[in-house]
Amino acid sequence: MGPLSRDVWAQRLGAFRASPSAFMAGPEAEDLGRDLLGDLRNEKLSEQTKVSLLALSLEYPAQLWPDATAAEVAATSLLDTLVLLPPRPSALRRPLLLAATTALAVGGALGPTSGASCRLLPLLLGLAAGSDLGRGFVPASEQRPLQATACECLRELESCKPGLLGGSLGLLRGLLGQEGPVQPLSLLLSLALRNTLVLQSRAGAGLGALLTARVSPTAGGPWDWALVEEGDGRLQPQAPSWPAAEEGDGERSLTARGHSPEEVRELRAAVAQLLDTSYLLTPVAQAQLLWLLGWALRGLQGQPPALFKPQLVRLLGTAQLTLLHAVLALKAAFGEALFTAQDETLLLRRITLAAQHPALPPSTHLFYLHCLLSFPENCPLGPEGEEAAPLLLGPQLCRGLLPNLLHEPTALLARLHLLCLLCAEDEEEEEKGQLPSPGHYLEELLAGLWQRAALEGGPRALATLCFQASYLVARCLAGQPTVLTPLIHGLAQLYRARPMLAPHFVDLLDQVDPELREPLKVVLRQEVVSRPGRDEALCWHLQMLARVADGDAQSATLNFLRAAAAHCTSWDLQQGLLQVCRALLRAGVGGGLVDLLQVLARQLEDPDGRDHARLYYILLAHLAGPKLGVALGPSLATPALASSLVAENQGFVAALMVQEAPALIRLSMGSHEVKGPLPVLQLLPEALEPIYSLELRFRVEGQLYAPLGAVHVPCLCPGRSARPLLLPLQPRRPAPARLDVHALYTTSTGLTCHAHLPPLFVNFADLFLPFPQPPEGAGLVFFEELWDSCLPEGAESRVWCPLGPQGLEGLVSRHLEPFVVVAQPPTSYYVAIHLPPDSKLLLRLEAALADGVPVALRTDDWAVLPLVGDYLRGLAAAV
Amino acid sequence: MAQRAVWLISHEPGTPLRGTVRFSRRYPTVEKRARVFNGASYVPIPEDGPFLKALLFELRLLDDDKDFVESRDSCSRINKTSVYGLLVGGEELWPVVAFLKNDMIYACVPLVEQTLSPRPPLISVSGVSQGFELLFGIQDFLYSGQKNDNELNTKLSQLPDLLLQACPFGTVLDANLQNSLDNTNFASVTQPQKQPAWKPGTYKGKPQVSISITEKVKSMQYDKQGIADTWQVVGTVTCKCDLEGIMPNVTISLSLPTNGSPLQDILVHPCVTSLDSAILTSSSIDAMDDSAFSGPYKFPFTPPLESFNLCYYTSQVPVPPILGFYQMKEEEVQLRITVNLKLHESVKNNFEFCEAHIPFFNRGPITHLEYKTSFGQLEVFREKSLLIWIIGQKFPKSMEISLSGTITFGAKSHEKQPFDPICIGETAYLKLHFRILDYTLTGCYADQHSVQVFASGKPKISAYRKLISSDYYIWNSKAPAPVTYGSLLL
């Protein structure tokens, strides 16, 4: 296809944006990425159009260039376009840099062997350093913006590949001290510093050297791929762990590793340098800097967080959400080491103030209120991870934060929660000052909510709010009779005023604890049965009674039903009536119910209703209690099967339709088979109920493998072990993947169901296949030939593979046995692995030491290097 | 701290979809990190169509709430922040930061840098506050100085380019989009070292500093035993500093007269470089005493280019500027009302305007009215069931005015009269609207001579003040009224 005009592109981009998935399923999908790259160099297109093309590539690179190869090609082309721009100012340089960065990072092509990476990285670092790149590459007017953009690109790459800039810390520090733009360099340096500190605590590199080394950006490059590999696939959380999130996550916190005094001095100087100029950053960027530095210094020995102190007063005075949030992060990270008891009080008061300040928007108030209830206290008392009012936050501080009826629903609920927490404390402490009792205020507030919900013609949102408030109170103050009694009374009154809220009552009864549920049921039942049966709201009464009727107060219930039966003229009322009968049947009510059912079986106008009544009568008359329970079952569908036209029709429709259902099947991975030309997954299915005609469908995310066929199983029964299912994989790239799994099956009641199962993960090692066994004695020659064939296109690397107590021999026999070509136990093994579709991976494990073995490895596919690194390092732990 | 995606959705009640996505932006590098961080709990960002539907449902904007829907109305689905979980394609997308303002829904999904199950507390997610700030920034950009739909559309069309500047990879660089717009304009200027990132260029021209203090006073008056009337002043100090140089230093002092009411709850702009601890700790949370810090309140700062809010404060003045009572009684078919308003003698009796709005909710249109007023004119909006008592520029010498009358209403029609859940039966209020120029209730003023500017040239300094009413309610004292906890403190 030739170059496209502006209008055609506008139309095409519009169609894509309207629904990317629909567009990508269409005929134009394949060419889009290629056309886009081509037309960026089309001189007939305006810069504006080209910017819109680049904007698309910034948002949807995964759709345009779905794999690493395509991403590499795209990035190369984008870089070529950049180089070919005439030396005058252009709006394209910036988006081209962003697009090349995005393509490499998203496509997974970023790495030491990617040509585009090796061009982009020095270019970015050169631009960031403000060096002269020659040939009028950057017009003077664009130098400054491009310098900032290059920093942003580097920061994004460092975010995606932590540790990448580990070797550039000294250079970045130098730039920040000189003429560089403050914000982009500060953010880049703080991120690189954070990542290096985290990774280096594992890798063991010298920090002091990194902070002072000034590498020239034009020489070979300071890229620390080794450090990247160290952290690869284990992106670091940028947030300081909060007390609640910290549990069992010790690995993420910095291991307190001793630093030499010089290192400590350099680190302190670098952090101080960043903090001193932080005032020049925009508020959002200042916040990012504080989060990063807080995380970097947390848990580091000899690094008292006092460096942050000079900034705090300035930050505490602002209204800026990000800044106060960052201060809270520092509080969570350092606790008492940074905030004395008095500081803590001041911070708490500032947050309390911000949560109600009339000059701030409502959503900010709500976030601060959340922060108050999750406040990282120096000495927390309650259980971790639960919202609670901080100890210092007494009723006096809270009085401006309590709810009233004029608040929006969200604000009302948030403040009501605080009020409930105060009431709970009030109860415990019995401390009465001159403040009005929170419990009394709560009672009045609830009364107001019930009154509003009771209004004829009021919107459902008001009713919902009222029930949410009641639920919240019941949950927070369960076990306090002084609260529950008026709550039950108020709800009963509400029902009396507005029976159409019955579905809300049923929902509330389903959600609350028995402490409220049981007494509320009794009161609501009384409300219903004390009425004459001919109420306008009869359908709601019946719905309510079906939930609250049980063995108690039988005669009143039956009297009500007898009276109501005369007024149940329509089908749905009759069904409602029968639902109550059913509930009574299940509750084991006998005597009077038999008579009622007999009457209903004769009297009801609707034949379907009569059938139901007769069925219940027969069940009641002939089955003993336990059997009756089984016959009625938990599902409403069962009696429907036995009924006449309408219900039959319902059953018929249900039988024809596919039902969405929870997964009744569990799938687990079996042992890994290494036979045949393709990797095969062994799946072990397990059913929770008998199911028939099971079809399992698999979808590979990211199109890494060819589409997978469905697997069929005629029948699965719980407790009976099934044969393992075999799922052959056809990789397009040797990479791990996530499989989406759907199941379609028939239940024993004849319904066809569809369920979404938890995803399966195909590991890198699941793809390993052996090479054909060479003739006896030819192993070494065969291996050497494979070894030599990997270069020059492929890659070579060395990895340290830790050994567990079982030693090298144990590790090989456990994980690599099928792939060993040459073995000289226990010291030396040559391993050749075929990675479908057509890659190879060769390992030499020799000269093992007590705690590990150096592995020399070659592959003809550089993209697998990080995967191999992860795999080998994980082996010792995998035993 | 990055965002995975940002949306701008106009809420359009009455249209088939109830809304349109006006702008959206996805960040694929952040999405890639989300996939790794969230692991098995990862839920991808949906396309615009499904997102729109799920968000409107969650925000209860689909106006189809005739029936009880468990996934929306269940009592256990309690949301206490503007952060939501959206059901999309059977999975829950969380956290979605979203709020509605001026019929526009602002939404974004911050990256959570850990697994989502169990859900981490919001306070631990750095991207949440960053997301809010970005959305507030977009909102400010769209509605600052915007007058009509055309201007809004122009600004919307600028958004893609601006976000490319302000948030190129999903990590917000500057929530002030006006800066990004100026940045493109100032791009040719070679910026020297230590240029603040929040100041895209430097000012050239005559130096001038303008300071304006706007106080809003709100009040809830009940005229009842056992319930205290409440009132509060909220002040905003806005500055525009046109000064040459990269970082000119300015110090503005706010002063109070001897009987002035101390400023409390002071929040400052991030450009303020240092704060006196007395300013930081003076707060309305504490019980008032005579030792409260009463200024002068000094704010040293380096001004940004644009007009900005230097600080906000609140204050508790001893008396409300206008004290009133409102009595309303239902008498068979008509309502009898009596209103009395009294201006406090200390308040400047020179209004730009002063009106009392007396609405009647959940009733039909006004069919008949008889009234008597001691001062001013009464306007009647029959269809809206609203009376407006226009008091004008001055209260009479006695400082006290009254209105009484009887009103009859026609039959209620549901379409024209929206349902009000507060004003039921005799529960009713009147609301005062007024404005006084060159006056503050606290007495707070910026002394022109105390403004210190460290920059070349002597700037012209101008200062403005005004007092505006806001949420100034006087409730019917003959019926129950919604009270706050503060009203119970006697």
Coordinates of C-alpha atoms in Angstrom, one line a residue, chain A residues 17-22 48 51 55 57-62 94-95 97-99 101-102 105-108 140-142 144-145 149 152-156 159-160 176-180 182-183 187 194 233-240 242 244-245 252 277-289 291-292 313-314 316-323 325-326 328 346 349-350 352-354 356-364 366-367 369-376 387 395-400 402-406 409-411 413-414 417 419 434-438 440-441 444 451-452 455-462 464 467-469 471-472 475 500 503-504 507-508 511-512 701 738 756 759 761, chain B residues 1-2 6 23-30 32-37 39-44 47-49 60 64-70 72-84 89-91 97-99 101 111 113-115 120-134 136 139 160-161 163-176 179 183 187-199 218 220 222 232-236 247 249 264-277 279-288 300-303 312-314 362 412 414 419-422 424 429 473 475 480-490:
Chain A
R17 CA -9.4 4.1 19.0
A18 CA -13.2 3.4 19.0
S19 CA -12.4 -0.3 19.7
P20 CA -8.8 -1.5 19.3
S21 CA -9.9 -5.2 19.7
A22 CA -12.5 -4.9 16.9
Q48 CA 0.6 17.2 13.2
V51 CA 2.5 13.4 16.0
A55 CA 0.6 9.2 20.0
S57 CA 2.2 4.1 19.1
L58 CA 2.7 5.4 22.6
E59 CA -0.6 4.0 23.7
Y60 CA -0.9 0.7 21.8
P61 CA 2.6 -0.6 21.0
A62 CA 1.5 -4.1 22.1
R94 CA 10.4 14.3 21.5
P95 CA 7.6 11.9 20.6
L97 CA 12.2 9.3 21.6
L98 CA 9.2 8.5 23.7
A99 CA 7.9 6.1 21.1
T101 CA 11.5 3.9 24.4
T102 CA 7.9 2.6 24.7
A105 CA 10.1 -1.5 27.0
V106 CA 6.7 -2.9 26.1
G107 CA 7.8 -5.3 23.5
G108 CA 10.3 -6.9 25.9
A140 CA 19.8 24.7 20.1
S141 CA 16.2 25.6 20.9
E142 CA 15.3 22.0 21.5
R144 CA 16.7 21.8 26.9
P145 CA 13.3 20.0 26.3
T149 CA 12.7 14.1 27.7
E152 CA 12.2 10.8 31.4
C153 CA 12.9 8.0 28.9
L154 CA 15.8 6.7 31.0
R155 CA 13.6 6.9 34.1
E156 CA 11.0 4.8 32.4
S159 CA 11.5 1.6 36.1
C160 CA 11.0 -1.4 33.7
L176 CA 22.6 17.5 38.8
G177 CA 25.4 19.5 40.5
Q178 CA 26.2 21.4 37.2
E179 CA 23.8 22.8 34.7
G180 CA 21.3 20.0 34.2
V182 CA 16.8 19.9 38.2
Q183 CA 13.5 18.0 38.1
L187 CA 13.8 12.1 39.7
R194 CA 16.7 3.5 45.1
G233 CA 11.4 -9.9 36.7
R234 CA 11.3 -8.8 40.2
L235 CA 10.3 -5.2 39.9
Q236 CA 10.7 -3.4 43.2
P237 CA 7.7 -1.8 44.9
Q238 CA 8.3 1.9 45.0
A239 CA 6.3 2.4 48.2
P240 CA 7.8 2.0 51.6
W242 CA 3.4 -0.1 55.3
A244 CA 0.1 -3.8 57.3
A245 CA 1.8 -4.7 54.0
R252 CA 11.5 -6.5 50.0
T277 CA 16.9 21.3 45.6
S278 CA 13.5 19.5 46.0
Y279 CA 11.8 22.8 46.5
L280 CA 12.4 23.5 42.8
L281 CA 10.4 20.5 41.8
T282 CA 6.6 20.5 41.1
P283 CA 4.6 19.3 44.1
V284 CA 3.8 15.9 42.5
A285 CA 7.5 15.4 41.6
Q286 CA 8.5 16.4 45.2
A287 CA 6.2 13.7 46.5
Q288 CA 7.7 11.1 44.1
L289 CA 11.2 12.1 45.3
W291 CA 8.6 8.2 48.3
L292 CA 11.7 7.0 46.5
V313 CA 7.6 21.8 58.3
R314 CA 7.3 23.2 54.8
L316 CA 3.1 20.0 56.6
G317 CA 1.9 23.5 55.9
T318 CA 0.6 22.7 52.4
A319 CA -2.8 21.5 51.4
Q320 CA -1.3 19.4 48.6
L321 CA -2.6 15.8 48.7
T322 CA 0.5 14.3 47.2
L323 CA 2.8 16.0 49.6
H325 CA 0.6 11.6 51.5
A326 CA 4.4 11.4 51.0
L328 CA 2.7 9.8 55.7
L346 CA 1.2 17.6 64.9
R349 CA -3.7 17.2 63.7
R350 CA -2.8 18.5 60.2
T352 CA -7.5 15.9 60.8
L353 CA -7.7 19.5 59.7
A354 CA -7.2 18.7 56.1
Q356 CA -12.5 18.8 57.0
H357 CA -11.0 22.0 55.6
P358 CA -13.7 23.8 53.7
A359 CA -11.3 25.0 51.0
L360 CA -10.5 21.4 49.9
P361 CA -12.7 19.3 47.6
P362 CA -14.8 16.4 49.0
S363 CA -12.8 13.6 47.4
T364 CA -9.7 14.9 49.2
L366 CA -12.4 11.4 52.0
F367 CA -8.9 10.3 51.2
L369 CA -10.2 10.5 56.4
H370 CA -9.0 7.1 55.1
C371 CA -5.5 8.1 56.0
L372 CA -6.6 9.0 59.6
L373 CA -8.2 5.6 60.0
S374 CA -5.1 3.9 58.6
F375 CA -2.7 6.3 60.3
P376 CA 0.8 4.7 60.8
E387 CA -9.1 0.5 60.1
P395 CA -13.7 12.8 70.4
Q396 CA -12.4 16.4 70.8
L397 CA -10.3 16.2 67.7
C398 CA -13.0 14.4 65.8
R399 CA -16.0 16.6 66.4
G400 CA -15.7 18.3 63.1
L402 CA -18.8 13.5 62.4
P403 CA -21.5 12.9 59.9
N404 CA -24.8 14.7 59.5
L405 CA -27.7 14.2 57.2
L406 CA -26.6 16.9 54.8
P409 CA -23.6 9.3 50.8
T410 CA -19.9 8.5 50.6
A411 CA -18.9 11.2 53.1
L413 CA -20.6 6.5 55.4
A414 CA -16.9 7.4 55.9
H417 CA -17.5 4.7 60.4
L419 CA -18.4 7.8 64.7
Q434 CA -18.7 18.0 78.5
L435 CA -19.0 16.6 74.9
P436 CA -22.4 15.1 73.9
S437 CA -22.3 11.3 73.9
P438 CA -21.4 9.9 70.5
H440 CA -26.7 9.4 71.5
Y441 CA -25.7 11.3 68.4
E444 CA -30.4 10.5 66.3
Q451 CA -37.0 8.6 58.3
R452 CA -35.6 9.6 55.0
L455 CA -40.4 8.6 52.5
E456 CA -42.9 7.7 49.9
G457 CA -41.5 8.2 46.5
G458 CA -37.9 8.7 47.7
P459 CA -35.1 7.4 45.4
R460 CA -33.6 4.0 46.0
A461 CA -30.2 5.6 46.7
L462 CA -31.6 6.9 50.0
T464 CA -29.5 1.9 50.0
F467 CA -29.2 0.1 54.9
Q468 CA -25.5 0.6 54.4
A469 CA -25.4 2.8 57.5
Y471 CA -25.0 -2.5 58.3
L472 CA -21.9 -0.5 59.2
R475 CA -20.7 -4.6 62.1
M500 CA -41.4 -2.2 49.5
P503 CA -35.4 -6.7 49.3
H504 CA -33.1 -4.4 51.3
D507 CA -30.1 -8.5 51.9
L508 CA -29.4 -7.0 55.3
Q511 CA -25.2 -9.9 55.5
V512 CA -25.3 -9.3 59.3
E701 CA -2.0 -14.5 26.6
R738 CA -0.1 -17.5 31.2
H756 CA -13.7 -19.3 34.2
P759 CA -5.1 -19.2 35.0
F761 CA 1.3 -20.6 34.3
Chain B
M1 CA 3.3 6.2 41.7
A2 CA 2.4 5.9 38.0
V6 CA -6.7 8.3 32.5
F23 CA -10.6 11.7 26.3
S24 CA -8.7 8.6 27.3
R25 CA -5.0 7.8 27.5
R26 CA -3.3 4.5 28.3
Y27 CA 0.2 3.9 29.5
P28 CA 1.5 0.6 28.2
T29 CA 4.9 0.6 30.0
V30 CA 3.0 1.0 33.3
K32 CA 3.5 -4.0 31.7
R33 CA 4.7 -3.3 35.2
A34 CA 1.2 -3.8 36.6
R35 CA 1.1 -7.3 35.0
V36 CA 4.3 -8.2 36.9
F37 CA 3.5 -6.5 40.2
G39 CA 0.7 -11.3 39.3
A40 CA -2.3 -13.5 39.4
S41 CA -4.5 -10.7 40.7
Y42 CA -3.8 -8.6 37.6
V43 CA -6.9 -7.2 35.8
P44 CA -6.2 -5.5 32.4
E47 CA -11.5 -0.6 26.4
D48 CA -13.4 2.7 26.7
G49 CA -16.9 1.2 26.0
R60 CA -25.2 5.4 40.2
D64 CA -32.3 2.8 36.4
D65 CA -32.7 2.3 40.1
K66 CA -36.3 1.1 40.1
D67 CA -35.3 -2.4 41.2
F68 CA -33.0 -3.6 43.9
V69 CA -29.7 -4.7 42.3
E70 CA -27.5 -6.6 44.7
R72 CA -25.0 -2.0 43.6
D73 CA -27.5 -1.8 46.4
S74 CA -26.3 -4.5 48.8
C75 CA -25.8 -3.0 52.2
S76 CA -22.3 -4.5 52.5
R77 CA -21.0 -2.7 49.4
I78 CA -19.9 0.3 51.3
N79 CA -17.6 2.9 49.6
K80 CA -16.0 5.4 51.8
T81 CA -13.6 7.1 49.4
S82 CA -13.7 8.3 45.7
V83 CA -11.8 5.1 44.8
Y84 CA -13.9 2.3 43.3
G89 CA -15.9 -8.8 32.2
G90 CA -16.4 -10.7 35.4
E91 CA -13.3 -9.3 37.1
V97 CA -10.0 6.9 41.3
A98 CA -13.1 8.8 40.0
F99 CA -15.2 11.9 40.8
K101 CA -17.7 17.6 38.9
L111 CA -0.5 1.4 39.5
E113 CA 3.2 -2.1 43.0
Q114 CA 2.3 -5.3 44.7
T115 CA -0.3 -8.0 44.5
P120 CA -3.5 -3.3 50.2
P121 CA -4.8 -0.2 52.1
L122 CA -5.2 2.8 49.9
I123 CA -2.8 4.8 52.0
S124 CA 0.0 2.6 51.0
V125 CA -0.6 3.2 47.2
S126 CA 1.5 6.2 46.2
G127 CA -0.3 6.4 42.8
V128 CA -3.7 7.3 44.4
S129 CA -2.7 10.8 45.6
Q130 CA -0.8 11.3 42.3
G131 CA -3.9 10.3 40.4
F132 CA -6.1 12.7 42.3
E133 CA -3.6 15.5 41.7
L134 CA -3.5 14.8 38.0
F136 CA -7.6 18.0 39.8
Q139 CA -10.2 19.9 36.1
P160 CA -3.4 14.9 24.3
D161 CA -0.5 17.3 23.7
L163 CA -0.5 15.2 28.8
L164 CA 2.3 14.2 26.5
Q165 CA 4.2 17.0 28.3
A166 CA 2.9 16.7 31.8
C167 CA 2.6 12.9 32.0
P168 CA 4.5 11.3 29.1
F169 CA 4.9 7.8 30.6
G170 CA 2.1 7.7 33.2
T171 CA 4.2 9.3 36.0
V172 CA 2.9 12.8 36.5
L173 CA 5.6 15.5 36.1
D174 CA 3.4 18.5 36.7
A175 CA -0.3 18.5 37.6
N176 CA -0.6 22.2 36.6
N179 CA 2.5 25.2 33.0
N183 CA 6.3 25.4 28.5
A187 CA 10.5 26.4 24.8
S188 CA 12.8 28.7 22.8
V189 CA 14.0 30.4 25.9
T190 CA 17.2 28.8 27.2
Q191 CA 16.4 28.1 30.8
P192 CA 19.2 28.8 33.2
Q193 CA 20.1 26.5 36.0
K194 CA 17.9 26.2 39.1
Q195 CA 14.8 27.3 37.3
P196 CA 12.0 25.8 39.3
A197 CA 10.1 23.1 37.4
W198 CA 6.8 24.8 38.3
K199 CA 7.8 28.0 36.6
K218 CA -21.3 30.1 56.2
M220 CA -26.5 27.2 60.2
Y222 CA -31.8 27.2 64.3
Q232 CA -17.5 29.9 60.2
V233 CA -15.4 32.1 57.9
V234 CA -13.2 30.5 55.2
G235 CA -10.6 32.8 53.6
T236 CA -8.7 32.5 50.4
M247 CA 13.4 33.3 41.6
N249 CA 11.5 36.5 46.8
Q264 CA -6.9 29.2 62.0
D265 CA -6.4 26.0 59.9
I266 CA -4.0 27.8 57.6
L267 CA -3.0 25.8 54.5
V268 CA -0.4 27.3 52.2
H269 CA 0.7 27.0 48.6
P270 CA 3.7 24.7 48.1
C271 CA 5.8 27.8 46.9
V272 CA 5.8 29.1 50.5
T273 CA 9.3 28.5 51.7
S274 CA 9.0 28.5 55.5
L275 CA 6.3 28.7 58.1
D276 CA 6.1 30.0 61.6
S277 CA 5.2 27.2 64.0
I279 CA 0.8 29.4 61.9
L280 CA 1.2 25.6 61.7
T281 CA -0.4 24.9 65.0
S282 CA -3.3 27.4 65.2
S283 CA -6.3 25.2 64.6
S284 CA -10.0 25.3 65.0
I285 CA -9.8 21.8 66.5
D286 CA -8.7 23.3 69.8
A287 CA -10.9 25.1 72.2
M288 CA -10.4 28.9 71.6
P300 CA 7.7 34.1 52.5
F301 CA 7.6 32.6 49.0
T302 CA 8.9 32.5 45.4
P303 CA 5.9 33.2 43.2
Y312 CA -6.5 29.3 52.9
Y313 CA -7.7 29.9 56.4
T314 CA -10.7 29.6 58.6
N362 CA -41.9 18.8 47.7
K412 CA -47.4 18.6 43.1
H414 CA -43.1 15.1 40.0
F419 CA -37.5 15.3 45.3
D420 CA -35.7 16.8 48.3
P421 CA -34.9 14.3 51.0
I422 CA -34.3 17.0 53.7
I424 CA -40.0 17.2 54.3
Y429 CA -34.8 26.8 55.4
Y473 CA -28.9 28.7 56.2
W475 CA -33.8 26.8 59.5
P480 CA -36.9 19.5 63.2
A481 CA -33.8 20.5 61.2
P482 CA -30.7 18.5 60.4
V483 CA -28.1 19.3 63.0
T484 CA -24.3 18.8 63.1
Y485 CA -22.4 17.4 66.0
G486 CA -21.0 20.9 66.6
S487 CA -24.5 22.2 67.2
L488 CA -25.0 20.0 70.2
L489 CA -22.0 21.6 71.9
L490 CA -23.4 24.1 74.2

